[in-house]
PDB file of N, CA and C in Angstrom:
ATOM      1  N   MET A   1      58.094  70.218 115.586  1.00 41.00           N
ATOM      2  CA  MET A   1      57.457  69.650 114.611  1.00 41.00           C
ATOM      3  C   MET A   1      56.165  68.862 114.856  1.00 41.00           C
ATOM      4  N   LEU A   2      55.300  68.949 114.474  1.00 76.00           N
ATOM      5  CA  LEU A   2      53.852  68.616 114.762  1.00 76.00           C
ATOM      6  C   LEU A   2      54.017  67.417 114.039  1.00 76.00           C
ATOM      7  N   LEU A   3      53.272  66.212 114.684  1.00 84.00           N
ATOM      8  CA  LEU A   3      52.886  64.877 114.079  1.00 84.00           C
ATOM      9  C   LEU A   3      51.443  65.297 113.100  1.00 84.00           C
ATOM     10  N   SER A   4      51.888  64.346 111.767  1.00 94.00           N
ATOM     11  CA  SER A   4      50.724  64.536 110.773  1.00 94.00           C
ATOM     12  C   SER A   4      49.486  64.037 111.808  1.00 94.00           C
ATOM     13  N   THR A   5      48.327  64.193 111.089  1.00 95.00           N
ATOM     14  CA  THR A   5      46.986  63.627 111.695  1.00 95.00           C
ATOM     15  C   THR A   5      46.962  62.162 111.339  1.00 95.00           C
ATOM     16  N   ASP A   6      47.151  61.588 110.257  1.00 96.00           N
ATOM     17  CA  ASP A   6      47.274  59.908 110.348  1.00 96.00           C
ATOM     18  C   ASP A   6      48.170  59.131 111.213  1.00 96.00           C
ATOM     19  N   ILE A   7      49.194  59.716 111.529  1.00 96.00           N
ATOM     20  CA  ILE A   7      50.335  59.164 112.581  1.00 96.00           C
ATOM     21  C   ILE A   7      49.666  59.413 114.483  1.00 96.00           C
ATOM     22  N   TRP A   8      49.098  60.575 114.176  1.00 95.00           N
ATOM     23  CA  TRP A   8      48.805  60.588 115.422  1.00 95.00           C
ATOM     24  C   TRP A   8      47.261  59.561 115.878  1.00 95.00           C
ATOM     25  N   VAL A   9      46.698  59.604 114.897  1.00 97.00           N
ATOM     26  CA  VAL A   9      45.332  58.770 115.003  1.00 97.00           C
ATOM     27  C   VAL A   9      45.533  57.327 115.316  1.00 97.00           C
ATOM     28  N   GLY A  10      46.657  56.956 114.379  1.00 97.00           N
ATOM     29  CA  GLY A  10      47.242  55.769 114.457  1.00 97.00           C
ATOM     30  C   GLY A  10      47.619  55.490 115.741  1.00 97.00           C
ATOM     31  N   ALA A  11      48.350  56.533 116.570  1.00 97.00           N
ATOM     32  CA  ALA A  11      48.767  56.305 117.852  1.00 97.00           C
ATOM     33  C   ALA A  11      47.651  56.024 118.775  1.00 97.00           C
ATOM     34  N   LEU A  12      46.657  56.988 118.930  1.00 98.00           N
ATOM     35  CA  LEU A  12      45.702  56.881 119.708  1.00 98.00           C
ATOM     36  C   LEU A  12      45.195  55.745 119.793  1.00 98.00           C
ATOM     37  N   ILE A  13      45.013  55.161 118.037  1.00 98.00           N
ATOM     38  CA  ILE A  13      44.228  54.101 117.765  1.00 98.00           C
ATOM     39  C   ILE A  13      45.083  52.514 118.868  1.00 98.00           C
ATOM     40  N   ARG A  14      45.878  52.859 118.774  1.00 98.00           N
ATOM     41  CA  ARG A  14      46.889  51.907 119.361  1.00 98.00           C
ATOM     42  C   ARG A  14      46.906  51.858 120.899  1.00 98.00           C
ATOM     43  N   ARG A  15      47.211  53.027 121.516  1.00 98.00           N
ATOM     44  CA  ARG A  15      46.846  53.232 122.737  1.00 98.00           C
ATOM     45  C   ARG A  15      45.802  52.547 123.772  1.00 98.00           C
ATOM     46  N   ALA A  16      44.382  52.921 122.626  1.00 98.00           N
ATOM     47  CA  ALA A  16      43.075  52.624 123.487  1.00 98.00           C
ATOM     48  C   ALA A  16      43.395  50.824 123.367  1.00 98.00           C
ATOM     49  N   GLU A  17      43.616  50.584 121.993  1.00 98.00           N
ATOM     50  CA  GLU A  17      43.438  48.984 121.877  1.00 98.00           C
ATOM     51  C   GLU A  17      44.578  48.089 123.181  1.00 98.00           C
ATOM     52  N   LEU A  18      45.511  48.804 123.136  1.00 98.00           N
ATOM     53  CA  LEU A  18      46.509  48.285 124.450  1.00 98.00           C
ATOM     54  C   LEU A  18      46.075  48.566 125.750  1.00 98.00           C
ATOM     55  N   GLY A  19      45.097  49.349 125.845  1.00 97.00           N
ATOM     56  CA  GLY A  19      43.964  49.949 127.038  1.00 97.00           C
ATOM     57  C   GLY A  19      43.064  48.493 127.262  1.00 97.00           C
ATOM     58  N   GLY A  20      43.260  47.545 126.445  1.00 97.00           N
ATOM     59  CA  GLY A  20      41.833  46.935 126.309  1.00 97.00           C
ATOM     60  C   GLY A  20      40.657  47.521 125.506  1.00 97.00           C
ATOM     61  N   ALA A  21      40.417  48.438 125.013  1.00 97.00           N
ATOM     62  CA  ALA A  21      39.153  48.944 124.137  1.00 97.00           C
ATOM     63  C   ALA A  21      39.078  48.933 122.617  1.00 97.00           C
ATOM     64  N   PHE A  22      38.298  49.004 122.100  1.00 98.00           N
ATOM     65  CA  PHE A  22      37.798  48.657 120.445  1.00 98.00           C
ATOM     66  C   PHE A  22      38.136  50.293 119.754  1.00 98.00           C
ATOM     67  N   ALA A  23      38.723  50.395 118.993  1.00 98.00           N
ATOM     68  CA  ALA A  23      39.178  51.422 118.348  1.00 98.00           C
ATOM     69  C   ALA A  23      39.078  51.478 116.870  1.00 98.00           C
ATOM     70  N   MET A  24      38.525  52.259 116.049  1.00 98.00           N
ATOM     71  CA  MET A  24      38.409  52.359 114.424  1.00 98.00           C
ATOM     72  C   MET A  24      38.368  54.104 114.279  1.00 98.00           C
ATOM     73  N   VAL A  25      38.875  53.875 112.895  1.00 98.00           N
ATOM     74  CA  VAL A  25      38.324  55.003 111.959  1.00 98.00           C
ATOM     75  C   VAL A  25      36.870  55.308 111.432  1.00 98.00           C
ATOM     76  N   ALA A  26      36.190  56.145 112.229  1.00 97.00           N
ATOM     77  CA  ALA A  26      34.654  55.993 111.501  1.00 97.00           C
ATOM     78  C   ALA A  26      34.702  56.879 110.553  1.00 97.00           C
ATOM     79  N   ARG A  27      35.440  57.828 110.132  1.00 97.00           N
ATOM     80  CA  ARG A  27      35.903  58.773 109.058  1.00 97.00           C
ATOM     81  C   ARG A  27      37.541  59.383 109.073  1.00 97.00           C
ATOM     82  N   LYS A  28      37.553  59.329 107.967  1.00 97.00           N
ATOM     83  CA  LYS A  28      39.446  59.262 107.716  1.00 97.00           C
ATOM     84  C   LYS A  28      39.157  60.739 106.807  1.00 97.00           C
ATOM     85  N   GLY A  29      39.855  61.453 107.656  1.00 95.00           N
ATOM     86  CA  GLY A  29      39.713  62.931 106.668  1.00 95.00           C
ATOM     87  C   GLY A  29      41.568  63.522 106.273  1.00 95.00           C
ATOM     88  N   ASP A  30      41.703  64.471 106.316  1.00 94.00           N
ATOM     89  CA  ASP A  30      43.187  64.778 105.585  1.00 94.00           C
ATOM     90  C   ASP A  30      44.154  64.339 106.569  1.00 94.00           C
ATOM     91  N   PRO A  31      45.215  63.454 105.412  1.00 94.00           N
ATOM     92  CA  PRO A  31      46.224  62.390 106.274  1.00 94.00           C
ATOM     93  C   PRO A  31      47.462  63.766 107.195  1.00 94.00           C
ATOM     94  N   ARG A  32      47.328  64.933 106.780  1.00 94.00           N
ATOM     95  CA  ARG A  32      48.434  65.995 107.120  1.00 94.00           C
ATOM     96  C   ARG A  32      48.099  66.453 108.611  1.00 94.00           C
ATOM     97  N   ALA A  33      46.579  67.068 108.071  1.00 88.00           N
ATOM     98  CA  ALA A  33      46.339  68.418 108.986  1.00 88.00           C
ATOM     99  C   ALA A  33      44.947  68.561 109.249  1.00 88.00           C
ATOM    100  N   GLY A  34      44.157  67.468 109.302  1.00 91.00           N
ATOM    101  CA  GLY A  34      42.625  67.323 109.484  1.00 91.00           C
ATOM    102  C   GLY A  34      42.497  67.654 110.934  1.00 91.00           C
ATOM    103  N   ALA A  35      41.173  67.656 111.081  1.00 94.00           N
ATOM    104  CA  ALA A  35      40.963  68.115 112.786  1.00 94.00           C
ATOM    105  C   ALA A  35      40.683  66.886 113.347  1.00 94.00           C
ATOM    106  N   VAL A  36      40.176  66.838 114.487  1.00 97.00           N
ATOM    107  CA  VAL A  36      40.061  65.319 114.938  1.00 97.00           C
ATOM    108  C   VAL A  36      38.779  65.252 115.945  1.00 97.00           C
ATOM    109  N   LEU A  37      37.423  64.479 115.863  1.00 98.00           N
ATOM    110  CA  LEU A  37      36.514  64.258 116.779  1.00 98.00           C
ATOM    111  C   LEU A  37      36.875  63.054 117.514  1.00 98.00           C
ATOM    112  N   VAL A  38      36.902  62.682 118.525  1.00 98.00           N
ATOM    113  CA  VAL A  38      36.809  61.408 119.343  1.00 98.00           C
ATOM    114  C   VAL A  38      35.606  61.311 119.921  1.00 98.00           C
ATOM    115  N   LYS A  39      35.307  60.298 119.346  1.00 98.00           N
ATOM    116  CA  LYS A  39      33.496  59.723 120.547  1.00 98.00           C
ATOM    117  C   LYS A  39      34.237  58.344 121.108  1.00 98.00           C
ATOM    118  N   ALA A  40      33.773  58.944 122.843  1.00 97.00           N
ATOM    119  CA  ALA A  40      34.186  57.488 123.405  1.00 97.00           C
ATOM    120  C   ALA A  40      32.903  57.073 124.039  1.00 97.00           C
ATOM    121  N   VAL A  41      32.548  55.562 123.804  1.00 96.00           N
ATOM    122  CA  VAL A  41      31.660  54.863 123.991  1.00 96.00           C
ATOM    123  C   VAL A  41      31.740  53.962 125.566  1.00 96.00           C
ATOM    124  N   ASP A  42      30.793  54.014 126.448  1.00 95.00           N
ATOM    125  CA  ASP A  42      30.885  53.434 127.476  1.00 95.00           C
ATOM    126  C   ASP A  42      29.643  52.520 127.572  1.00 95.00           C
ATOM    127  N   ARG A  43      29.875  51.204 126.995  1.00 88.00           N
ATOM    128  CA  ARG A  43      29.004  50.438 126.816  1.00 88.00           C
ATOM    129  C   ARG A  43      28.518  49.794 128.052  1.00 88.00           C
ATOM    130  N   ARG A  44      28.843  49.683 129.278  1.00 92.00           N
ATOM    131  CA  ARG A  44      28.253  49.464 129.998  1.00 92.00           C
ATOM    132  C   ARG A  44      26.798  50.241 130.995  1.00 92.00           C
ATOM    133  N   ALA A  45      27.189  51.488 130.780  1.00 92.00           N
ATOM    134  CA  ALA A  45      26.357  52.458 130.812  1.00 92.00           C
ATOM    135  C   ALA A  45      25.712  52.915 129.736  1.00 92.00           C
ATOM    136  N   ASN A  46      25.932  52.575 128.825  1.00 90.00           N
ATOM    137  CA  ASN A  46      24.899  52.935 127.265  1.00 90.00           C
ATOM    138  C   ASN A  46      25.256  54.237 127.455  1.00 90.00           C
ATOM    139  N   THR A  47      26.465  55.219 127.572  1.00 93.00           N
ATOM    140  CA  THR A  47      26.672  56.336 127.157  1.00 93.00           C
ATOM    141  C   THR A  47      27.707  56.745 126.062  1.00 93.00           C
ATOM    142  N   ALA A  48      27.781  57.758 125.766  1.00 95.00           N
ATOM    143  CA  ALA A  48      28.841  58.448 125.023  1.00 95.00           C
ATOM    144  C   ALA A  48      29.320  59.817 125.174  1.00 95.00           C
ATOM    145  N   ARG A  49      30.673  60.331 125.218  1.00 96.00           N
ATOM    146  CA  ARG A  49      31.210  61.577 124.666  1.00 96.00           C
ATOM    147  C   ARG A  49      31.755  61.632 124.085  1.00 96.00           C
ATOM    148  N   LEU A  50      31.533  63.125 123.553  1.00 97.00           N
ATOM    149  CA  LEU A  50      32.400  63.342 122.252  1.00 97.00           C
ATOM    150  C   LEU A  50      33.320  64.685 122.560  1.00 97.00           C
ATOM    151  N   TYR A  51      34.597  64.331 122.258  1.00 97.00           N
ATOM    152  CA  TYR A  51      35.723  65.529 122.491  1.00 97.00           C
ATOM    153  C   TYR A  51      35.912  66.124 120.836  1.00 97.00           C
ATOM    154  N   SER A  52      36.155  67.084 121.329  1.00 96.00           N
ATOM    155  CA  SER A  52      36.992  68.299 119.756  1.00 96.00           C
ATOM    156  C   SER A  52      37.982  68.854 120.209  1.00 96.00           C
ATOM    157  N   GLU A  53      39.526  68.515 119.603  1.00 92.00           N
ATOM    158  CA  GLU A  53      40.245  69.347 119.661  1.00 92.00           C
ATOM    159  C   GLU A  53      40.353  70.829 119.531  1.00 92.00           C
ATOM    160  N   ALA A  54      40.675  71.449 120.432  1.00 91.00           N
ATOM    161  CA  ALA A  54      41.230  72.679 120.114  1.00 91.00           C
ATOM    162  C   ALA A  54      42.203  73.390 121.001  1.00 91.00           C
ATOM    163  N   THR A  55      42.388  74.688 120.511  1.00 89.00           N
ATOM    164  CA  THR A  55      44.359  75.408 121.023  1.00 89.00           C
ATOM    165  C   THR A  55      43.743  76.561 122.099  1.00 89.00           C
ATOM    166  N   ARG A  56      44.591  76.717 122.806  1.00 89.00           N
ATOM    167  CA  ARG A  56      44.275  78.035 123.858  1.00 89.00           C
ATOM    168  C   ARG A  56      44.913  78.947 123.200  1.00 89.00           C
ATOM    169  N   GLY A  57      44.776  80.265 123.525  1.00 91.00           N
ATOM    170  CA  GLY A  57      45.079  81.706 123.193  1.00 91.00           C
ATOM    171  C   GLY A  57      47.124  81.371 123.410  1.00 91.00           C
ATOM    172  N   ASP A  58      47.646  80.533 124.176  1.00 93.00           N
ATOM    173  CA  ASP A  58      48.859  80.090 124.293  1.00 93.00           C
ATOM    174  C   ASP A  58      49.461  79.259 123.809  1.00 93.00           C
ATOM    175  N   GLY A  59      48.648  78.537 122.543  1.00 87.00           N
ATOM    176  CA  GLY A  59      49.378  77.493 122.030  1.00 87.00           C
ATOM    177  C   GLY A  59      48.940  75.945 122.692  1.00 87.00           C
ATOM    178  N   GLU A  60      48.337  75.823 123.677  1.00 88.00           N
ATOM    179  CA  GLU A  60      48.456  74.759 124.278  1.00 88.00           C
ATOM    180  C   GLU A  60      47.247  74.170 123.542  1.00 88.00           C
ATOM    181  N   ARG A  61      47.511  72.797 123.433  1.00 88.00           N
ATOM    182  CA  ARG A  61      46.425  71.595 122.796  1.00 88.00           C
ATOM    183  C   ARG A  61      45.569  71.597 124.298  1.00 88.00           C
ATOM    184  N   PHE A  62      44.118  71.424 123.273  1.00 94.00           N
ATOM    185  CA  PHE A  62      43.026  70.443 124.875  1.00 94.00           C
ATOM    186  C   PHE A  62      42.246  69.928 124.329  1.00 94.00           C
ATOM    187  N   TRP A  63      41.139  69.370 124.740  1.00 96.00           N
ATOM    188  CA  TRP A  63      40.010  68.590 124.069  1.00 96.00           C
ATOM    189  C   TRP A  63      38.740  69.125 125.062  1.00 96.00           C
ATOM    190  N   MET A  64      37.761  69.306 124.104  1.00 96.00           N
ATOM    191  CA  MET A  64      36.689  70.022 124.865  1.00 96.00           C
ATOM    192  C   MET A  64      35.348  69.304 124.442  1.00 96.00           C
ATOM    193  N   GLN A  65      34.352  69.348 125.054  1.00 96.00           N
ATOM    194  CA  GLN A  65      33.110  68.206 124.902  1.00 96.00           C
ATOM    195  C   GLN A  65      31.953  69.303 124.204  1.00 96.00           C
ATOM    196  N   PRO A  66      32.049  69.508 122.453  1.00 95.00           N
ATOM    197  CA  PRO A  66      31.242  70.588 122.338  1.00 95.00           C
ATOM    198  C   PRO A  66      29.758  69.924 122.182  1.00 95.00           C
ATOM    199  N   VAL A  67      29.531  69.139 122.398  1.00 94.00           N
ATOM    200  CA  VAL A  67      27.989  68.710 123.045  1.00 94.00           C
ATOM    201  C   VAL A  67      27.410  68.051 124.257  1.00 94.00           C
ATOM    202  N   ARG A  68      26.619  68.389 124.615  1.00 88.00           N
ATOM    203  CA  ARG A  68      26.030  68.356 126.093  1.00 88.00           C
ATOM    204  C   ARG A  68      24.836  67.262 126.528  1.00 88.00           C
ATOM    205  N   SER A  69      25.434  66.249 125.609  1.00 92.00           N
ATOM    206  CA  SER A  69      24.441  65.016 125.790  1.00 92.00           C
ATOM    207  C   SER A  69      25.197  63.728 125.657  1.00 92.00           C
ATOM    208  N   ALA A  70      24.743  62.796 126.329  1.00 92.00           N
ATOM    209  CA  ALA A  70      25.503  61.422 126.175  1.00 92.00           C
ATOM    210  C   ALA A  70      24.818  60.262 125.535  1.00 92.00           C
ATOM    211  N   PHE A  71      23.753  61.060 125.100  1.00 93.00           N
ATOM    212  CA  PHE A  71      22.838  60.547 123.835  1.00 93.00           C
ATOM    213  C   PHE A  71      23.878  60.310 122.594  1.00 93.00           C
ATOM    214  N   GLU A  72      24.067  59.002 121.908  1.00 94.00           N
ATOM    215  CA  GLU A  72      24.886  58.612 120.863  1.00 94.00           C
ATOM    216  C   GLU A  72      24.400  59.101 119.653  1.00 94.00           C
ATOM    217  N   PRO A  73      23.170  59.036 119.413  1.00 95.00           N
ATOM    218  CA  PRO A  73      22.962  59.546 118.147  1.00 95.00           C
ATOM    219  C   PRO A  73      22.925  61.439 118.129  1.00 95.00           C
ATOM    220  N   ASP A  74      22.814  62.180 119.214  1.00 96.00           N
ATOM    221  CA  ASP A  74      23.258  63.913 119.481  1.00 96.00           C
ATOM    222  C   ASP A  74      24.583  63.769 118.851  1.00 96.00           C
ATOM    223  N   LEU A  75      25.651  62.703 119.417  1.00 97.00           N
ATOM    224  CA  LEU A  75      27.073  63.139 118.777  1.00 97.00           C
ATOM    225  C   LEU A  75      27.188  62.745 117.818  1.00 97.00           C
ATOM    226  N   ASP A  76      26.495  61.727 117.161  1.00 97.00           N
ATOM    227  CA  ASP A  76      26.391  61.523 115.614  1.00 97.00           C
ATOM    228  C   ASP A  76      26.395  62.546 114.506  1.00 97.00           C
ATOM    229  N   ALA A  77      25.391  62.826 114.984  1.00 98.00           N
ATOM    230  CA  ALA A  77      24.553  63.830 114.230  1.00 98.00           C
ATOM    231  C   ALA A  77      25.865  65.164 114.434  1.00 98.00           C
ATOM    232  N   TYR A  78      26.046  65.570 115.356  1.00 98.00           N
ATOM    233  CA  TYR A  78      27.457  66.597 115.263  1.00 98.00           C
ATOM    234  C   TYR A  78      28.251  66.325 114.646  1.00 98.00           C
ATOM    235  N   ALA A  79      28.809  65.092 114.626  1.00 98.00           N
ATOM    236  CA  ALA A  79      29.786  64.838 114.182  1.00 98.00           C
ATOM    237  C   ALA A  79      29.856  64.974 112.567  1.00 98.00           C
ATOM    238  N   GLU A  80      28.191  64.458 112.008  1.00 97.00           N
ATOM    239  CA  GLU A  80      27.792  64.416 110.852  1.00 97.00           C
ATOM    240  C   GLU A  80      27.791  66.308 110.475  1.00 97.00           C
ATOM    241  N   ARG A  81      27.449  66.578 111.050  1.00 98.00           N
ATOM    242  CA  ARG A  81      27.190  68.442 110.509  1.00 98.00           C
ATOM    243  C   ARG A  81      28.746  68.794 110.796  1.00 98.00           C
ATOM    244  N   ALA A  82      29.900  68.539 111.479  1.00 97.00           N
ATOM    245  CA  ALA A  82      31.083  69.129 111.361  1.00 97.00           C
ATOM    246  C   ALA A  82      31.765  68.420 109.741  1.00 97.00           C
ATOM    247  N   ALA A  83      31.489  67.147 109.520  1.00 97.00           N
ATOM    248  CA  ALA A  83      31.994  66.814 108.334  1.00 97.00           C
ATOM    249  C   ALA A  83      31.592  67.475 107.048  1.00 97.00           C
ATOM    250  N   ARG A  84      30.265  67.909 107.112  1.00 97.00           N
ATOM    251  CA  ARG A  84      29.773  68.650 105.919  1.00 97.00           C
ATOM    252  C   ARG A  84      30.518  69.909 106.112  1.00 97.00           C
ATOM    253  N   ILE A  85      30.371  70.818 106.858  1.00 97.00           N
ATOM    254  CA  ILE A  85      31.353  71.987 106.922  1.00 97.00           C
ATOM    255  C   ILE A  85      32.990  71.695 106.754  1.00 97.00           C
ATOM    256  N   ASP A  86      33.664  70.503 107.643  1.00 96.00           N
ATOM    257  CA  ASP A  86      35.076  70.452 107.433  1.00 96.00           C
ATOM    258  C   ASP A  86      35.224  68.971 106.854  1.00 96.00           C
ATOM    259  N   PRO A  87      35.439  68.763 105.475  1.00 96.00           N
ATOM    260  CA  PRO A  87      35.557  67.951 104.857  1.00 96.00           C
ATOM    261  C   PRO A  87      37.075  66.820 105.204  1.00 96.00           C
ATOM    262  N   ASP A  88      37.736  67.655 105.880  1.00 97.00           N
ATOM    263  CA  ASP A  88      38.930  66.729 106.462  1.00 97.00           C
ATOM    264  C   ASP A  88      39.019  66.552 107.504  1.00 97.00           C
ATOM    265  N   ILE A  89      37.929  66.433 108.137  1.00 98.00           N
ATOM    266  CA  ILE A  89      37.801  66.108 109.721  1.00 98.00           C
ATOM    267  C   ILE A  89      37.597  64.844 109.695  1.00 98.00           C
ATOM    268  N   TRP A  90      38.287  64.235 110.793  1.00 98.00           N
ATOM    269  CA  TRP A  90      38.758  62.471 111.395  1.00 98.00           C
ATOM    270  C   TRP A  90      37.550  62.134 112.279  1.00 98.00           C
ATOM    271  N   VAL A  91      36.558  61.191 112.436  1.00 98.00           N
ATOM    272  CA  VAL A  91      36.161  60.780 113.570  1.00 98.00           C
ATOM    273  C   VAL A  91      36.372  59.572 114.002  1.00 98.00           C
ATOM    274  N   ILE A  92      37.083  59.594 115.467  1.00 98.00           N
ATOM    275  CA  ILE A  92      37.515  58.008 115.792  1.00 98.00           C
ATOM    276  C   ILE A  92      36.636  57.864 116.729  1.00 98.00           C
ATOM    277  N   GLU A  93      36.355  56.528 116.768  1.00 98.00           N
ATOM    278  CA  GLU A  93      35.330  55.931 117.878  1.00 98.00           C
ATOM    279  C   GLU A  93      35.644  54.760 119.247  1.00 98.00           C
ATOM    280  N   ILE A  94      35.771  55.137 119.880  1.00 98.00           N
ATOM    281  CA  ILE A  94      36.505  54.284 120.902  1.00 98.00           C
ATOM    282  C   ILE A  94      35.426  53.522 121.912  1.00 98.00           C
ATOM    283  N   GLU A  95      35.192  52.238 122.014  1.00 97.00           N
ATOM    284  CA  GLU A  95      34.562  51.635 122.929  1.00 97.00           C
ATOM    285  C   GLU A  95      35.600  50.976 124.168  1.00 97.00           C
ATOM    286  N   ASP A  96      34.807  51.225 124.597  1.00 96.00           N
ATOM    287  CA  ASP A  96      35.293  50.964 126.299  1.00 96.00           C
ATOM    288  C   ASP A  96      34.655  50.792 127.359  1.00 96.00           C
ATOM    289  N   ARG A  97      34.599  49.710 128.002  1.00 93.00           N
ATOM    290  CA  ARG A  97      33.947  49.307 129.410  1.00 93.00           C
ATOM    291  C   ARG A  97      33.819  50.378 130.273  1.00 93.00           C
ATOM    292  N   GLU A  98      34.521  51.328 130.461  1.00 91.00           N
ATOM    293  CA  GLU A  98      34.764  52.190 131.453  1.00 91.00           C
ATOM    294  C   GLU A  98      34.360  53.605 130.523  1.00 91.00           C
ATOM    295  N   GLY A  99      34.367  53.742 129.514  1.00 92.00           N
ATOM    296  CA  GLY A  99      34.123  55.152 128.763  1.00 92.00           C
ATOM    297  C   GLY A  99      35.235  55.931 128.760  1.00 92.00           C
ATOM    298  N   ARG A 100      36.598  55.389 128.667  1.00 95.00           N
ATOM    299  CA  ARG A 100      37.994  55.730 128.571  1.00 95.00           C
ATOM    300  C   ARG A 100      38.149  56.443 127.303  1.00 95.00           C
ATOM    301  N   HIS A 101      38.717  57.754 127.189  1.00 96.00           N
ATOM    302  CA  HIS A 101      38.859  58.571 125.898  1.00 96.00           C
ATOM    303  C   HIS A 101      40.514  57.688 125.242  1.00 96.00           C
ATOM    304  N   PHE A 102      41.210  57.826 126.136  1.00 98.00           N
ATOM    305  CA  PHE A 102      42.304  57.841 125.992  1.00 98.00           C
ATOM    306  C   PHE A 102      43.540  58.656 125.452  1.00 98.00           C
ATOM    307  N   LEU A 103      42.740  59.926 125.656  1.00 96.00           N
ATOM    308  CA  LEU A 103      43.822  61.254 125.019  1.00 96.00           C
ATOM    309  C   LEU A 103      44.394  61.887 126.291  1.00 96.00           C
ATOM    310  N   THR A 104      45.703  62.237 125.565  1.00 93.00           N
ATOM    311  CA  THR A 104      46.651  62.340 126.458  1.00 93.00           C
ATOM    312  C   THR A 104      46.962  63.819 126.702  1.00 93.00           C
ATOM    313  N   GLU A 105      46.224  64.842 125.896  1.00 92.00           N
ATOM    314  CA  GLU A 105      46.171  65.791 126.159  1.00 92.00           C
ATOM    315  C   GLU A 105      45.222  66.221 127.338  1.00 92.00           C
ATOM    316  N   PRO A 106      45.490  67.676 127.873  1.00 92.00           N
ATOM    317  CA  PRO A 106      44.156  68.118 129.062  1.00 92.00           C
ATOM    318  C   PRO A 106      42.953  67.928 127.972  1.00 92.00           C
ATOM    319  N   VAL A 107      41.865  67.506 129.070  1.00 94.00           N
ATOM    320  CA  VAL A 107      40.718  67.528 128.860  1.00 94.00           C
ATOM    321  C   VAL A 107      39.827  68.301 129.700  1.00 94.00           C
ATOM    322  N   GLU A 108      38.903  69.353 128.831  1.00 89.00           N
ATOM    323  CA  GLU A 108      38.292  70.148 129.494  1.00 89.00           C
ATOM    324  C   GLU A 108      37.213  69.441 130.448  1.00 89.00           C
ATOM    325  N   ALA A 109      36.686  69.989 131.678  1.00 71.00           N
ATOM    326  CA  ALA A 109      35.783  69.368 132.231  1.00 71.00           C
ATOM    327  C   ALA A 109      34.478  69.181 131.240  1.00 71.00           C
ATOM    328  N   GLU A 110      34.003  68.205 131.875  1.00 61.00           N
ATOM    329  CA  GLU A 110      32.610  67.845 131.075  1.00 61.00           C
ATOM    330  C   GLU A 110      31.241  68.992 131.355  1.00 61.00           C
ATOM    331  N   PRO A 111      30.664  69.529 130.379  1.00 55.00           N
ATOM    332  CA  PRO A 111      29.749  70.440 130.845  1.00 55.00           C
ATOM    333  C   PRO A 111      28.622  70.222 131.502  1.00 55.00           C
ATOM    334  N   SER A 112      27.748  71.021 132.328  1.00 48.00           N
ATOM    335  CA  SER A 112      26.995  70.804 133.183  1.00 48.00           C
ATOM    336  C   SER A 112      25.646  70.906 132.521  1.00 48.00           C
TER     337      SER A 112
END
């Protein structure tokens, strides 16, 4: 049984807060089955990364970086375009001194 998106998002936010980060829902999507984008912001370096959930052919869930930029406005523009295409999408923002994303599933290597 899969968790509903709203419960999964709540757990991610709680994990980030327990780790000393600030996390919030920037855009609320479908509570049951909305896709999720996670923006991890590193305030010390003034950079950010965007993570999008994906599923491998074997059904394993992982996260990938759909944007090759660490410039926050580029990431926000991608999230806005994604929301126009998929109105059920969630956008979670995590601000952390180390830029951690707090995702527990595998994360694909950063694009070069």
